[in-house]
PDB file of C-alpha atoms in Angstrom:
ATOM      1  CA  MET A 700     -59.990-159.696   0.437  1.00  0.00           C
ATOM      2  CA  HIS A 701     -59.295-160.346   4.564  1.00  0.00           C
ATOM      3  CA  ASN A 702     -58.266-158.085   6.287  1.00  0.00           C
ATOM      4  CA  LEU A 703     -55.937-158.505   9.149  1.00  0.00           C
ATOM      5  CA  ASN A 704     -54.283-155.799  11.458  1.00  0.00           C
ATOM      6  CA  ILE A 705     -51.705-156.399  14.334  1.00  0.00           C
ATOM      7  CA  VAL A 706     -51.965-153.247  16.993  1.00  0.00           C
ATOM      8  CA  LEU A 707     -48.874-152.973  19.383  1.00  0.00           C
ATOM      9  CA  LEU A 708     -50.203-151.080  22.629  1.00  0.00           C
ATOM     10  CA  GLU A 709     -46.597-148.947  23.674  1.00  0.00           C
ATOM     11  CA  PRO A 710     -44.398-151.029  21.771  1.00  0.00           C
ATOM     12  CA  GLN A 711     -40.382-151.263  23.841  1.00  0.00           C
ATOM     13  CA  ILE A 712     -37.920-153.332  21.708  1.00  0.00           C
ATOM     14  CA  PRO A 713     -37.350-152.406  18.489  1.00  0.00           C
ATOM     15  CA  GLN A 714     -36.191-156.276  17.474  1.00  0.00           C
ATOM     16  CA  ASN A 715     -39.622-157.301  18.144  1.00  0.00           C
ATOM     17  CA  THR A 716     -41.725-154.375  16.617  1.00  0.00           C
ATOM     18  CA  GLY A 717     -39.235-155.300  13.488  1.00  0.00           C
ATOM     19  CA  ASN A 718     -39.142-158.849  13.426  1.00  0.00           C
ATOM     20  CA  ILE A 719     -43.458-157.910  13.861  1.00  0.00           C
ATOM     21  CA  SER A 720     -43.634-155.642  10.917  1.00  0.00           C
ATOM     22  CA  ARG A 721     -41.739-158.454   8.835  1.00  0.00           C
ATOM     23  CA  THR A 722     -44.883-160.795   9.771  1.00  0.00           C
ATOM     24  CA  CYS A 723     -47.059-158.369   8.867  1.00  0.00           C
ATOM     25  CA  ALA A 724     -45.208-157.795   5.472  1.00  0.00           C
ATOM     26  CA  VAL A 725     -44.795-161.009   4.513  1.00  0.00           C
ATOM     27  CA  THR A 726     -48.743-161.978   5.207  1.00  0.00           C
ATOM     28  CA  GLY A 727     -50.084-158.892   4.431  1.00  0.00           C
ATOM     29  CA  ALA A 728     -51.488-157.927   7.844  1.00  0.00           C
ATOM     30  CA  ARG A 729     -51.473-154.199   8.480  1.00  0.00           C
ATOM     31  CA  LEU A 730     -49.550-152.947  11.317  1.00  0.00           C
ATOM     32  CA  HIS A 731     -50.761-150.381  13.774  1.00  0.00           C
ATOM     33  CA  LEU A 732     -47.591-149.054  16.541  1.00  0.00           C
ATOM     34  CA  ILE A 733     -49.451-146.737  19.806  1.00  0.00           C
ATOM     35  CA  LYS A 734     -47.057-144.462  21.688  1.00  0.00           C
ATOM     36  CA  PRO A 735     -45.549-144.003  23.844  1.00  0.00           C
ATOM     37  CA  PHE A 736     -42.116-146.730  22.485  1.00  0.00           C
ATOM     38  CA  GLY A 737     -39.560-147.419  23.731  1.00  0.00           C
ATOM     39  CA  PHE A 738     -37.498-146.527  20.874  1.00  0.00           C
ATOM     40  CA  GLU A 739     -37.042-144.523  18.060  1.00  0.00           C
ATOM     41  CA  ILE A 740     -38.659-145.523  14.856  1.00  0.00           C
ATOM     42  CA  SER A 741     -35.296-144.376  13.017  1.00  0.00           C
ATOM     43  CA  ASP A 742     -33.870-146.848  15.325  1.00  0.00           C
ATOM     44  CA  LYS A 743     -31.312-149.202  13.520  1.00  0.00           C
ATOM     45  CA  HIS A 744     -32.215-151.911  15.611  1.00  0.00           C
ATOM     46  CA  LEU A 745     -36.442-151.959  13.898  1.00  0.00           C
ATOM     47  CA  LYS A 746     -35.034-151.534  10.538  1.00  0.00           C
ATOM     48  CA  ARG A 747     -32.644-153.679  10.694  1.00  0.00           C
ATOM     49  CA  ALA A 748     -34.645-156.604  12.250  1.00  0.00           C
ATOM     50  CA  GLY A 749     -37.509-155.776   9.400  1.00  0.00           C
ATOM     51  CA  LEU A 750     -34.867-155.258   6.991  1.00  0.00           C
ATOM     52  CA  ASP A 751     -35.942-154.485   3.609  1.00  0.00           C
ATOM     53  CA  TYR A 752     -39.511-154.900   4.174  1.00  0.00           C
ATOM     54  CA  TRP A 753     -40.242-151.606   6.087  1.00  0.00           C
ATOM     55  CA  ASP A 754     -41.428-149.935   3.065  1.00  0.00           C
ATOM     56  CA  LYS A 755     -43.622-153.432   2.498  1.00  0.00           C
ATOM     57  CA  LEU A 756     -46.002-152.508   5.668  1.00  0.00           C
ATOM     58  CA  ASP A 757     -49.512-150.624   5.777  1.00  0.00           C
ATOM     59  CA  ILE A 758     -48.385-149.132   8.552  1.00  0.00           C
ATOM     60  CA  SER A 759     -50.370-146.413  10.948  1.00  0.00           C
ATOM     61  CA  TYR A 760     -49.219-144.543  13.937  1.00  0.00           C
ATOM     62  CA  TYR A 761     -51.503-143.851  17.314  1.00  0.00           C
ATOM     63  CA  GLU A 762     -50.722-141.088  19.895  1.00  0.00           C
ATOM     64  CA  ASN A 763     -51.981-143.620  22.571  1.00  0.00           C
ATOM     65  CA  ILE A 764     -55.396-145.660  22.380  1.00  0.00           C
ATOM     66  CA  GLU A 765     -57.823-143.582  22.710  1.00  0.00           C
ATOM     67  CA  ASP A 766     -56.454-141.755  19.263  1.00  0.00           C
ATOM     68  CA  PHE A 767     -56.638-146.036  17.919  1.00  0.00           C
ATOM     69  CA  TYR A 768     -60.053-146.391  18.930  1.00  0.00           C
ATOM     70  CA  GLU A 769     -61.461-142.850  17.440  1.00  0.00           C
ATOM     71  CA  LYS A 770     -59.731-144.389  14.138  1.00  0.00           C
ATOM     72  CA  ASN A 771     -60.645-147.288  13.920  1.00  0.00           C
ATOM     73  CA  SER A 772     -63.761-150.395  14.014  1.00  0.00           C
ATOM     74  CA  GLY A 773     -63.728-153.856  13.612  1.00  0.00           C
ATOM     75  CA  GLU A 774     -63.664-157.024  16.314  1.00  0.00           C
ATOM     76  CA  TYR A 775     -61.190-156.368  19.022  1.00  0.00           C
ATOM     77  CA  PHE A 776     -58.918-159.110  19.916  1.00  0.00           C
ATOM     78  CA  TYR A 777     -56.384-158.789  23.113  1.00  0.00           C
ATOM     79  CA  PHE A 778     -53.808-161.458  23.658  1.00  0.00           C
ATOM     80  CA  THR A 779     -52.855-161.999  27.078  1.00  0.00           C
ATOM     81  CA  THR A 780     -51.505-164.032  29.352  1.00  0.00           C
ATOM     82  CA  LYS A 781     -54.588-163.636  31.976  1.00  0.00           C
ATOM     83  CA  GLY A 782     -57.439-164.767  29.216  1.00  0.00           C
ATOM     84  CA  LEU A 783     -59.870-166.889  29.738  1.00  0.00           C
ATOM     85  CA  LYS A 784     -60.241-168.658  26.511  1.00  0.00           C
ATOM     86  CA  ILE A 785     -57.450-170.008  23.935  1.00  0.00           C
ATOM     87  CA  HIS A 786     -56.769-168.514  20.397  1.00  0.00           C
ATOM     88  CA  SER A 787     -57.218-171.208  18.752  1.00  0.00           C
ATOM     89  CA  GLU A 788     -61.286-171.712  19.834  1.00  0.00           C
ATOM     90  CA  ILE A 789     -61.655-167.793  18.458  1.00  0.00           C
ATOM     91  CA  GLU A 790     -63.380-167.573  15.155  1.00  0.00           C
ATOM     92  CA  TYR A 791     -62.020-164.421  13.652  1.00  0.00           C
ATOM     93  CA  PRO A 792     -63.890-162.343  11.166  1.00  0.00           C
ATOM     94  CA  ASP A 793     -62.572-160.274   8.777  1.00  0.00           C
ATOM     95  CA  ASN A 794     -60.999-157.502   9.562  1.00  0.00           C
ATOM     96  CA  ALA A 795     -59.967-158.502  13.619  1.00  0.00           C
ATOM     97  CA  TYR A 796     -57.598-156.659  15.039  1.00  0.00           C
ATOM     98  CA  LEU A 797     -54.583-158.510  17.268  1.00  0.00           C
ATOM     99  CA  ILE A 798     -53.762-156.647  19.905  1.00  0.00           C
ATOM    100  CA  PHE A 799     -50.897-157.484  22.163  1.00  0.00           C
ATOM    101  CA  GLY A 800     -49.479-155.147  25.115  1.00  0.00           C
ATOM    102  CA  ARG A 801     -45.829-153.911  25.828  1.00  0.00           C
ATOM    103  CA  GLU A 802     -42.798-156.341  26.444  1.00  0.00           C
ATOM    104  CA  ASP A 803     -42.721-156.120  30.418  1.00  0.00           C
ATOM    105  CA  LYS A 804     -46.413-154.912  31.011  1.00  0.00           C
ATOM    106  CA  GLY A 805     -48.852-156.472  29.074  1.00  0.00           C
ATOM    107  CA  ILE A 806     -52.048-155.061  28.150  1.00  0.00           C
ATOM    108  CA  PRO A 807     -53.577-152.795  30.919  1.00  0.00           C
ATOM    109  CA  GLU A 808     -56.161-154.691  33.181  1.00  0.00           C
ATOM    110  CA  GLU A 809     -58.119-152.043  33.163  1.00  0.00           C
ATOM    111  CA  ILE A 810     -58.723-152.507  29.349  1.00  0.00           C
ATOM    112  CA  LEU A 811     -59.089-156.200  29.905  1.00  0.00           C
ATOM    113  CA  LEU A 812     -62.311-156.272  32.335  1.00  0.00           C
ATOM    114  CA  LYS A 813     -63.567-154.629  30.236  1.00  0.00           C
ATOM    115  CA  ASN A 814     -62.917-156.467  27.102  1.00  0.00           C
ATOM    116  CA  LYS A 815     -63.123-160.378  28.498  1.00  0.00           C
ATOM    117  CA  GLU A 816     -65.099-161.729  26.410  1.00  0.00           C
ATOM    118  CA  ASN A 817     -62.272-161.360  23.900  1.00  0.00           C
ATOM    119  CA  CYS A 818     -59.360-161.533  26.192  1.00  0.00           C
ATOM    120  CA  VAL A 819     -57.459-164.303  24.414  1.00  0.00           C
ATOM    121  CA  ARG A 820     -54.196-167.030  25.521  1.00  0.00           C
ATOM    122  CA  ILE A 821     -51.726-169.337  23.345  1.00  0.00           C
ATOM    123  CA  PRO A 822     -51.539-172.068  25.601  1.00  0.00           C
ATOM    124  CA  MET A 823     -47.878-171.985  27.796  1.00  0.00           C
ATOM    125  CA  ARG A 824     -46.873-173.375  31.434  1.00  0.00           C
ATOM    126  CA  ASN A 825     -47.992-171.951  34.288  1.00  0.00           C
ATOM    127  CA  ASN A 826     -45.403-170.742  35.949  1.00  0.00           C
ATOM    128  CA  LEU A 827     -43.195-169.449  33.108  1.00  0.00           C
ATOM    129  CA  ARG A 828     -44.006-165.529  32.497  1.00  0.00           C
ATOM    130  CA  SER A 829     -45.138-165.337  28.925  1.00  0.00           C
ATOM    131  CA  LEU A 830     -43.909-165.948  25.111  1.00  0.00           C
ATOM    132  CA  ASN A 831     -41.843-163.091  23.774  1.00  0.00           C
ATOM    133  CA  LEU A 832     -43.589-160.987  21.394  1.00  0.00           C
ATOM    134  CA  SER A 833     -42.935-161.064  18.146  1.00  0.00           C
ATOM    135  CA  ASN A 834     -42.931-164.694  18.525  1.00  0.00           C
ATOM    136  CA  SER A 835     -46.634-164.230  20.215  1.00  0.00           C
ATOM    137  CA  VAL A 836     -48.158-161.745  17.135  1.00  0.00           C
ATOM    138  CA  ALA A 837     -46.901-164.994  14.274  1.00  0.00           C
ATOM    139  CA  ILE A 838     -48.994-167.072  16.654  1.00  0.00           C
ATOM    140  CA  GLY A 839     -51.830-165.216  16.147  1.00  0.00           C
ATOM    141  CA  VAL A 840     -51.833-163.989  12.582  1.00  0.00           C
ATOM    142  CA  TYR A 841     -50.924-167.496  11.369  1.00  0.00           C
ATOM    143  CA  GLU A 842     -54.299-168.979  13.416  1.00  0.00           C
ATOM    144  CA  VAL A 843     -55.967-166.004  12.041  1.00  0.00           C
ATOM    145  CA  LEU A 844     -54.643-166.981   8.545  1.00  0.00           C
ATOM    146  CA  ARG A 845     -55.286-170.757   8.973  1.00  0.00           C
ATOM    147  CA  GLN A 846     -59.086-170.070   9.219  1.00  0.00           C
ATOM    148  CA  TRP A 847     -59.927-168.031   6.294  1.00  0.00           C
ATOM    149  CA  ASP A 848     -57.629-170.161   4.142  1.00  0.00           C
ATOM    150  CA  TYR A 849     -54.297-168.537   3.498  1.00  0.00           C
ATOM    151  CA  PRO A 850     -55.406-165.620   1.343  1.00  0.00           C
ATOM    152  CA  ASP A 851     -53.520-164.326  -1.444  1.00  0.00           C
ATOM    153  CA  LEU A 852     -50.299-166.395   0.349  1.00  0.00           C
ATOM    154  CA  ALA A 853     -48.606-168.269  -1.809  1.00  0.00           C
ATOM    155  CA  THR A 854     -49.326-172.197  -0.310  1.00  0.00           C
ATOM    156  CA  GLU A 855     -46.678-174.103  -2.379  1.00  0.00           C
ATOM    157  CA  GLY A 856     -42.846-173.800  -2.630  1.00  0.00           C
ATOM    158  CA  ARG A 857     -40.380-174.139  -5.477  1.00  0.00           C
ATOM    159  CA  LEU A 858     -36.859-175.148  -5.233  1.00  0.00           C
ATOM    160  CA  THR A 859     -34.050-172.409  -6.282  1.00  0.00           C
ATOM    161  CA  LYS A 860     -31.309-174.648  -8.371  1.00  0.00           C
ATOM    162  CA  TYR A 861     -34.216-178.151  -8.948  1.00  0.00           C
ATOM    163  CA  ASP A 862     -37.770-178.958  -9.898  1.00  0.00           C
ATOM    164  CA  TRP A 863     -39.889-180.653  -7.890  1.00  0.00           C
TER     165      TRP A 863
END
């Protein structure tokens, strides 16, 4: 069984966190939320975006980034528009942590500077700021799962009214 961890550093928009929680639930990824948040966990927008998947999550909360580092170990990958490597060039090990920053500021540059070799970028046009956070997480999650050959995930669908 592979373990994939998604880390949101100070998420600000409840709908993004709700969408990411749904992505984590359907893929089996663990979700780590680092305070402060720009919303309350009870926010109706958060719960609505996560729909009925919230109880299917493996989720942990942290007071700050130091609290997160103290309680977790593995290889950390920092998703940032400032990364020097493309996210799909990395070979992600078991128990990888994909770390994403605030929607408005990203990951603090002090953290990026200390982790240069593990800063990765999703390719995009230079003259635009960035992708939506929940889209970026989905891209990162599915690249890792593709490399791992989609462990424990259904890879074939079925029609509801007909047979293929």
